[in-house]
Amino acid sequence: MKRRFPRRLYPEFLFVDALNNLRELAEDEEAVLARARQRVRQMDGTKLKRALEQFGSAATRKLVLGWLA
């Protein structure tokens, strides 16, 4: 069973969590996705992939891994 939250919050986890909950955000989804796509390349790839594996939904994993490819 996966943990819901890491012991310490870190930017890559918060990024994944925001994308997991994108539909619940008050912001425009398209604008958030456009900014996220730009931001993903500035993040630590190893930590981001770990956060995706541990906390990302299937849709979030597919989306972010597509951006990284």
PDB file of N, CA and C in Angstrom:
ATOM      1  N   MET A   1       0.842  -1.184   0.000  1.00  0.00           N
ATOM      2  CA  MET A   1       0.000   0.000   0.000  1.00  0.00           C
ATOM      3  C   MET A   1       0.888   1.249   0.000  1.00  0.00           C
ATOM      4  N   LYS A   2       0.532   2.195  -0.829  1.00  0.00           N
ATOM      5  CA  LYS A   2       1.329   3.415  -0.943  1.00  0.00           C
ATOM      6  C   LYS A   2       0.956   4.404   0.155  1.00  0.00           C
ATOM      7  N   ARG A   3       1.973   5.122   0.616  1.00  0.00           N
ATOM      8  CA  ARG A   3       1.709   6.173   1.599  1.00  0.00           C
ATOM      9  C   ARG A   3       1.026   7.335   0.896  1.00  0.00           C
ATOM     10  N   ARG A   4       0.214   8.051   1.635  1.00  0.00           N
ATOM     11  CA  ARG A   4      -0.487   9.192   1.060  1.00  0.00           C
ATOM     12  C   ARG A   4       0.423  10.416   0.948  1.00  0.00           C
ATOM     13  N   PHE A   5       1.343  10.574   1.884  1.00  0.00           N
ATOM     14  CA  PHE A   5       2.236  11.727   1.892  1.00  0.00           C
ATOM     15  C   PHE A   5       3.623  11.292   2.358  1.00  0.00           C
ATOM     16  N   PRO A   6       4.662  11.933   1.831  1.00  0.00           N
ATOM     17  CA  PRO A   6       6.002  11.628   2.340  1.00  0.00           C
ATOM     18  C   PRO A   6       6.184  12.256   3.719  1.00  0.00           C
ATOM     19  N   ARG A   7       7.193  11.808   4.417  1.00  0.00           N
ATOM     20  CA  ARG A   7       7.464  12.385   5.742  1.00  0.00           C
ATOM     21  C   ARG A   7       7.850  13.846   5.627  1.00  0.00           C
ATOM     22  N   ARG A   8       8.621  14.170   4.614  1.00  0.00           N
ATOM     23  CA  ARG A   8       9.008  15.564   4.354  1.00  0.00           C
ATOM     24  C   ARG A   8       8.480  15.951   2.978  1.00  0.00           C
ATOM     25  N   LEU A   9       7.869  17.108   2.906  1.00  0.00           N
ATOM     26  CA  LEU A   9       7.378  17.586   1.614  1.00  0.00           C
ATOM     27  C   LEU A   9       8.548  18.136   0.809  1.00  0.00           C
ATOM     28  N   TYR A  10       8.512  17.888  -0.481  1.00  0.00           N
ATOM     29  CA  TYR A  10       9.554  18.391  -1.373  1.00  0.00           C
ATOM     30  C   TYR A  10       8.894  18.816  -2.681  1.00  0.00           C
ATOM     31  N   PRO A  11       9.533  19.707  -3.452  1.00  0.00           N
ATOM     32  CA  PRO A  11       8.885  20.303  -4.632  1.00  0.00           C
ATOM     33  C   PRO A  11       8.340  19.290  -5.628  1.00  0.00           C
ATOM     34  N   GLU A  12       9.064  18.204  -5.857  1.00  0.00           N
ATOM     35  CA  GLU A  12       8.605  17.219  -6.839  1.00  0.00           C
ATOM     36  C   GLU A  12       7.326  16.526  -6.368  1.00  0.00           C
ATOM     37  N   PHE A  13       7.232  16.243  -5.080  1.00  0.00           N
ATOM     38  CA  PHE A  13       5.991  15.661  -4.558  1.00  0.00           C
ATOM     39  C   PHE A  13       4.840  16.649  -4.710  1.00  0.00           C
ATOM     40  N   LEU A  14       5.063  17.896  -4.340  1.00  0.00           N
ATOM     41  CA  LEU A  14       4.000  18.895  -4.437  1.00  0.00           C
ATOM     42  C   LEU A  14       3.547  19.082  -5.881  1.00  0.00           C
ATOM     43  N   PHE A  15       4.472  19.007  -6.811  1.00  0.00           N
ATOM     44  CA  PHE A  15       4.165  19.095  -8.237  1.00  0.00           C
ATOM     45  C   PHE A  15       3.251  17.943  -8.653  1.00  0.00           C
ATOM     46  N   VAL A  16       3.624  16.725  -8.278  1.00  0.00           N
ATOM     47  CA  VAL A  16       2.830  15.540  -8.612  1.00  0.00           C
ATOM     48  C   VAL A  16       1.457  15.617  -7.951  1.00  0.00           C
ATOM     49  N   ASP A  17       1.422  16.027  -6.711  1.00  0.00           N
ATOM     50  CA  ASP A  17       0.158  16.133  -5.990  1.00  0.00           C
ATOM     51  C   ASP A  17      -0.769  17.164  -6.643  1.00  0.00           C
ATOM     52  N   ALA A  18      -0.213  18.283  -7.076  1.00  0.00           N
ATOM     53  CA  ALA A  18      -1.025  19.305  -7.751  1.00  0.00           C
ATOM     54  C   ALA A  18      -1.618  18.752  -9.039  1.00  0.00           C
ATOM     55  N   LEU A  19      -0.819  18.009  -9.804  1.00  0.00           N
ATOM     56  CA  LEU A  19      -1.337  17.426 -11.047  1.00  0.00           C
ATOM     57  C   LEU A  19      -2.356  16.329 -10.758  1.00  0.00           C
ATOM     58  N   ASN A  20      -2.157  15.576  -9.697  1.00  0.00           N
ATOM     59  CA  ASN A  20      -3.149  14.565  -9.307  1.00  0.00           C
ATOM     60  C   ASN A  20      -4.509  15.204  -9.023  1.00  0.00           C
ATOM     61  N   ASN A  21      -4.481  16.406  -8.457  1.00  0.00           N
ATOM     62  CA  ASN A  21      -5.703  17.089  -8.031  1.00  0.00           C
ATOM     63  C   ASN A  21      -6.061  18.265  -8.932  1.00  0.00           C
ATOM     64  N   LEU A  22      -5.623  18.213 -10.170  1.00  0.00           N
ATOM     65  CA  LEU A  22      -5.802  19.323 -11.106  1.00  0.00           C
ATOM     66  C   LEU A  22      -7.269  19.725 -11.256  1.00  0.00           C
ATOM     67  N   ARG A  23      -8.151  18.793 -11.315  1.00  0.00           N
ATOM     68  CA  ARG A  23      -9.578  19.096 -11.523  1.00  0.00           C
ATOM     69  C   ARG A  23     -10.204  19.820 -10.334  1.00  0.00           C
ATOM     70  N   GLU A  24      -9.572  19.715  -9.183  1.00  0.00           N
ATOM     71  CA  GLU A  24     -10.102  20.362  -7.985  1.00  0.00           C
ATOM     72  C   GLU A  24      -9.527  21.755  -7.753  1.00  0.00           C
ATOM     73  N   LEU A  25      -8.543  22.151  -8.560  1.00  0.00           N
ATOM     74  CA  LEU A  25      -7.946  23.476  -8.421  1.00  0.00           C
ATOM     75  C   LEU A  25      -8.863  24.534  -9.024  1.00  0.00           C
ATOM     76  N   ALA A  26      -8.817  25.727  -8.469  1.00  0.00           N
ATOM     77  CA  ALA A  26      -9.646  26.822  -8.970  1.00  0.00           C
ATOM     78  C   ALA A  26      -9.061  27.432 -10.244  1.00  0.00           C
ATOM     79  N   GLU A  27      -7.789  27.200 -10.496  1.00  0.00           N
ATOM     80  CA  GLU A  27      -7.126  27.782 -11.654  1.00  0.00           C
ATOM     81  C   GLU A  27      -7.547  27.096 -12.945  1.00  0.00           C
ATOM     82  N   ASP A  28      -7.296  27.776 -14.055  1.00  0.00           N
ATOM     83  CA  ASP A  28      -7.582  27.242 -15.381  1.00  0.00           C
ATOM     84  C   ASP A  28      -6.667  26.041 -15.647  1.00  0.00           C
ATOM     85  N   GLU A  29      -7.259  24.894 -15.959  1.00  0.00           N
ATOM     86  CA  GLU A  29      -6.482  23.671 -16.151  1.00  0.00           C
ATOM     87  C   GLU A  29      -5.449  23.806 -17.259  1.00  0.00           C
ATOM     88  N   GLU A  30      -5.833  24.393 -18.366  1.00  0.00           N
ATOM     89  CA  GLU A  30      -4.911  24.536 -19.499  1.00  0.00           C
ATOM     90  C   GLU A  30      -3.708  25.402 -19.125  1.00  0.00           C
ATOM     91  N   ALA A  31      -3.950  26.464 -18.389  1.00  0.00           N
ATOM     92  CA  ALA A  31      -2.857  27.343 -17.970  1.00  0.00           C
ATOM     93  C   ALA A  31      -1.923  26.621 -17.011  1.00  0.00           C
ATOM     94  N   VAL A  32      -2.478  25.851 -16.090  1.00  0.00           N
ATOM     95  CA  VAL A  32      -1.662  25.095 -15.134  1.00  0.00           C
ATOM     96  C   VAL A  32      -0.827  24.052 -15.872  1.00  0.00           C
ATOM     97  N   LEU A  33      -1.430  23.353 -16.825  1.00  0.00           N
ATOM     98  CA  LEU A  33      -0.699  22.336 -17.581  1.00  0.00           C
ATOM     99  C   LEU A  33       0.424  22.955 -18.414  1.00  0.00           C
ATOM    100  N   ALA A  34       0.170  24.102 -19.009  1.00  0.00           N
ATOM    101  CA  ALA A  34       1.199  24.773 -19.800  1.00  0.00           C
ATOM    102  C   ALA A  34       2.380  25.171 -18.919  1.00  0.00           C
ATOM    103  N   ARG A  35       2.082  25.704 -17.772  1.00  0.00           N
ATOM    104  CA  ARG A  35       3.166  26.106 -16.845  1.00  0.00           C
ATOM    105  C   ARG A  35       3.886  24.887 -16.287  1.00  0.00           C
ATOM    106  N   ALA A  36       3.143  23.834 -15.988  1.00  0.00           N
ATOM    107  CA  ALA A  36       3.745  22.607 -15.457  1.00  0.00           C
ATOM    108  C   ALA A  36       4.690  21.985 -16.481  1.00  0.00           C
ATOM    109  N   ARG A  37       4.297  22.026 -17.729  1.00  0.00           N
ATOM    110  CA  ARG A  37       5.138  21.445 -18.781  1.00  0.00           C
ATOM    111  C   ARG A  37       6.473  22.189 -18.875  1.00  0.00           C
ATOM    112  N   GLN A  38       6.444  23.485 -18.693  1.00  0.00           N
ATOM    113  CA  GLN A  38       7.681  24.270 -18.709  1.00  0.00           C
ATOM    114  C   GLN A  38       8.523  23.977 -17.463  1.00  0.00           C
ATOM    115  N   ARG A  39       7.865  23.822 -16.349  1.00  0.00           N
ATOM    116  CA  ARG A  39       8.540  23.654 -15.054  1.00  0.00           C
ATOM    117  C   ARG A  39       9.174  22.271 -14.890  1.00  0.00           C
ATOM    118  N   VAL A  40       8.615  21.266 -15.536  1.00  0.00           N
ATOM    119  CA  VAL A  40       9.051  19.885 -15.322  1.00  0.00           C
ATOM    120  C   VAL A  40      10.533  19.696 -15.652  1.00  0.00           C
ATOM    121  N   ARG A  41      11.046  20.413 -16.605  1.00  0.00           N
ATOM    122  CA  ARG A  41      12.453  20.262 -16.999  1.00  0.00           C
ATOM    123  C   ARG A  41      13.419  20.925 -16.018  1.00  0.00           C
ATOM    124  N   GLN A  42      12.914  21.765 -15.136  1.00  0.00           N
ATOM    125  CA  GLN A  42      13.747  22.433 -14.146  1.00  0.00           C
ATOM    126  C   GLN A  42      13.867  21.628 -12.856  1.00  0.00           C
ATOM    127  N   MET A  43      13.110  20.553 -12.755  1.00  0.00           N
ATOM    128  CA  MET A  43      13.076  19.764 -11.526  1.00  0.00           C
ATOM    129  C   MET A  43      14.125  18.657 -11.563  1.00  0.00           C
ATOM    130  N   ASP A  44      14.426  18.135 -10.396  1.00  0.00           N
ATOM    131  CA  ASP A  44      15.335  16.999 -10.271  1.00  0.00           C
ATOM    132  C   ASP A  44      14.623  15.765 -10.838  1.00  0.00           C
ATOM    133  N   GLY A  45      15.124  15.237 -11.949  1.00  0.00           N
ATOM    134  CA  GLY A  45      14.480  14.122 -12.628  1.00  0.00           C
ATOM    135  C   GLY A  45      14.343  12.874 -11.789  1.00  0.00           C
ATOM    136  N   THR A  46      15.357  12.574 -11.003  1.00  0.00           N
ATOM    137  CA  THR A  46      15.324  11.380 -10.152  1.00  0.00           C
ATOM    138  C   THR A  46      14.239  11.504  -9.090  1.00  0.00           C
ATOM    139  N   LYS A  47      14.189  12.647  -8.425  1.00  0.00           N
ATOM    140  CA  LYS A  47      13.172  12.857  -7.386  1.00  0.00           C
ATOM    141  C   LYS A  47      11.775  12.900  -7.999  1.00  0.00           C
ATOM    142  N   LEU A  48      11.659  13.486  -9.178  1.00  0.00           N
ATOM    143  CA  LEU A  48      10.354  13.567  -9.839  1.00  0.00           C
ATOM    144  C   LEU A  48       9.853  12.180 -10.206  1.00  0.00           C
ATOM    145  N   LYS A  49      10.707  11.353 -10.763  1.00  0.00           N
ATOM    146  CA  LYS A  49      10.296   9.992 -11.127  1.00  0.00           C
ATOM    147  C   LYS A  49       9.928   9.179  -9.887  1.00  0.00           C
ATOM    148  N   ARG A  50      10.668   9.381  -8.797  1.00  0.00           N
ATOM    149  CA  ARG A  50      10.353   8.685  -7.550  1.00  0.00           C
ATOM    150  C   ARG A  50       8.985   9.134  -7.023  1.00  0.00           C
ATOM    151  N   ALA A  51       8.728  10.438  -7.075  1.00  0.00           N
ATOM    152  CA  ALA A  51       7.437  10.965  -6.619  1.00  0.00           C
ATOM    153  C   ALA A  51       6.304  10.429  -7.487  1.00  0.00           C
ATOM    154  N   LEU A  52       6.541  10.338  -8.792  1.00  0.00           N
ATOM    155  CA  LEU A  52       5.525   9.790  -9.687  1.00  0.00           C
ATOM    156  C   LEU A  52       5.214   8.339  -9.351  1.00  0.00           C
ATOM    157  N   GLU A  53       6.260   7.546  -9.130  1.00  0.00           N
ATOM    158  CA  GLU A  53       6.069   6.128  -8.803  1.00  0.00           C
ATOM    159  C   GLU A  53       5.326   5.949  -7.493  1.00  0.00           C
ATOM    160  N   GLN A  54       5.694   6.743  -6.488  1.00  0.00           N
ATOM    161  CA  GLN A  54       5.128   6.559  -5.158  1.00  0.00           C
ATOM    162  C   GLN A  54       3.767   7.217  -4.982  1.00  0.00           C
ATOM    163  N   PHE A  55       3.549   8.370  -5.626  1.00  0.00           N
ATOM    164  CA  PHE A  55       2.356   9.154  -5.309  1.00  0.00           C
ATOM    165  C   PHE A  55       1.502   9.529  -6.516  1.00  0.00           C
ATOM    166  N   GLY A  56       2.011   9.342  -7.720  1.00  0.00           N
ATOM    167  CA  GLY A  56       1.280   9.788  -8.907  1.00  0.00           C
ATOM    168  C   GLY A  56       0.175   8.836  -9.325  1.00  0.00           C
ATOM    169  N   SER A  57      -0.916   9.416  -9.786  1.00  0.00           N
ATOM    170  CA  SER A  57      -1.978   8.595 -10.373  1.00  0.00           C
ATOM    171  C   SER A  57      -1.497   8.116 -11.739  1.00  0.00           C
ATOM    172  N   ALA A  58      -2.187   7.162 -12.313  1.00  0.00           N
ATOM    173  CA  ALA A  58      -1.795   6.645 -13.624  1.00  0.00           C
ATOM    174  C   ALA A  58      -1.814   7.766 -14.664  1.00  0.00           C
ATOM    175  N   ALA A  59      -2.806   8.622 -14.609  1.00  0.00           N
ATOM    176  CA  ALA A  59      -2.914   9.723 -15.569  1.00  0.00           C
ATOM    177  C   ALA A  59      -1.768  10.718 -15.401  1.00  0.00           C
ATOM    178  N   THR A  60      -1.414  11.019 -14.171  1.00  0.00           N
ATOM    179  CA  THR A  60      -0.316  11.954 -13.908  1.00  0.00           C
ATOM    180  C   THR A  60       1.005  11.365 -14.370  1.00  0.00           C
ATOM    181  N   ARG A  61       1.224  10.086 -14.089  1.00  0.00           N
ATOM    182  CA  ARG A  61       2.464   9.431 -14.536  1.00  0.00           C
ATOM    183  C   ARG A  61       2.578   9.486 -16.053  1.00  0.00           C
ATOM    184  N   LYS A  62       1.509   9.151 -16.731  1.00  0.00           N
ATOM    185  CA  LYS A  62       1.512   9.143 -18.196  1.00  0.00           C
ATOM    186  C   LYS A  62       1.795  10.545 -18.745  1.00  0.00           C
ATOM    187  N   LEU A  63       1.156  11.542 -18.180  1.00  0.00           N
ATOM    188  CA  LEU A  63       1.318  12.915 -18.635  1.00  0.00           C
ATOM    189  C   LEU A  63       2.759  13.393 -18.446  1.00  0.00           C
ATOM    190  N   VAL A  64       3.288  13.255 -17.257  1.00  0.00           N
ATOM    191  CA  VAL A  64       4.627  13.780 -16.947  1.00  0.00           C
ATOM    192  C   VAL A  64       5.703  12.987 -17.679  1.00  0.00           C
ATOM    193  N   LEU A  65       5.593  11.685 -17.725  1.00  0.00           N
ATOM    194  CA  LEU A  65       6.590  10.890 -18.431  1.00  0.00           C
ATOM    195  C   LEU A  65       6.575  11.213 -19.925  1.00  0.00           C
ATOM    196  N   GLY A  66       5.426  11.546 -20.455  1.00  0.00           N
ATOM    197  CA  GLY A  66       5.334  11.991 -21.851  1.00  0.00           C
ATOM    198  C   GLY A  66       6.069  13.300 -22.063  1.00  0.00           C
ATOM    199  N   TRP A  67       5.992  14.193 -21.098  1.00  0.00           N
ATOM    200  CA  TRP A  67       6.716  15.467 -21.187  1.00  0.00           C
ATOM    201  C   TRP A  67       8.221  15.236 -21.106  1.00  0.00           C
ATOM    202  N   LEU A  68       8.646  14.267 -20.323  1.00  0.00           N
ATOM    203  CA  LEU A  68      10.069  14.007 -20.137  1.00  0.00           C
ATOM    204  C   LEU A  68      10.690  13.267 -21.321  1.00  0.00           C
ATOM    205  N   ALA A  69       9.880  12.605 -22.102  1.00  0.00           N
ATOM    206  CA  ALA A  69      10.391  11.805 -23.233  1.00  0.00           C
ATOM    207  C   ALA A  69      10.913  12.682 -24.353  1.00  0.00           C
TER     208      ALA A  69
END
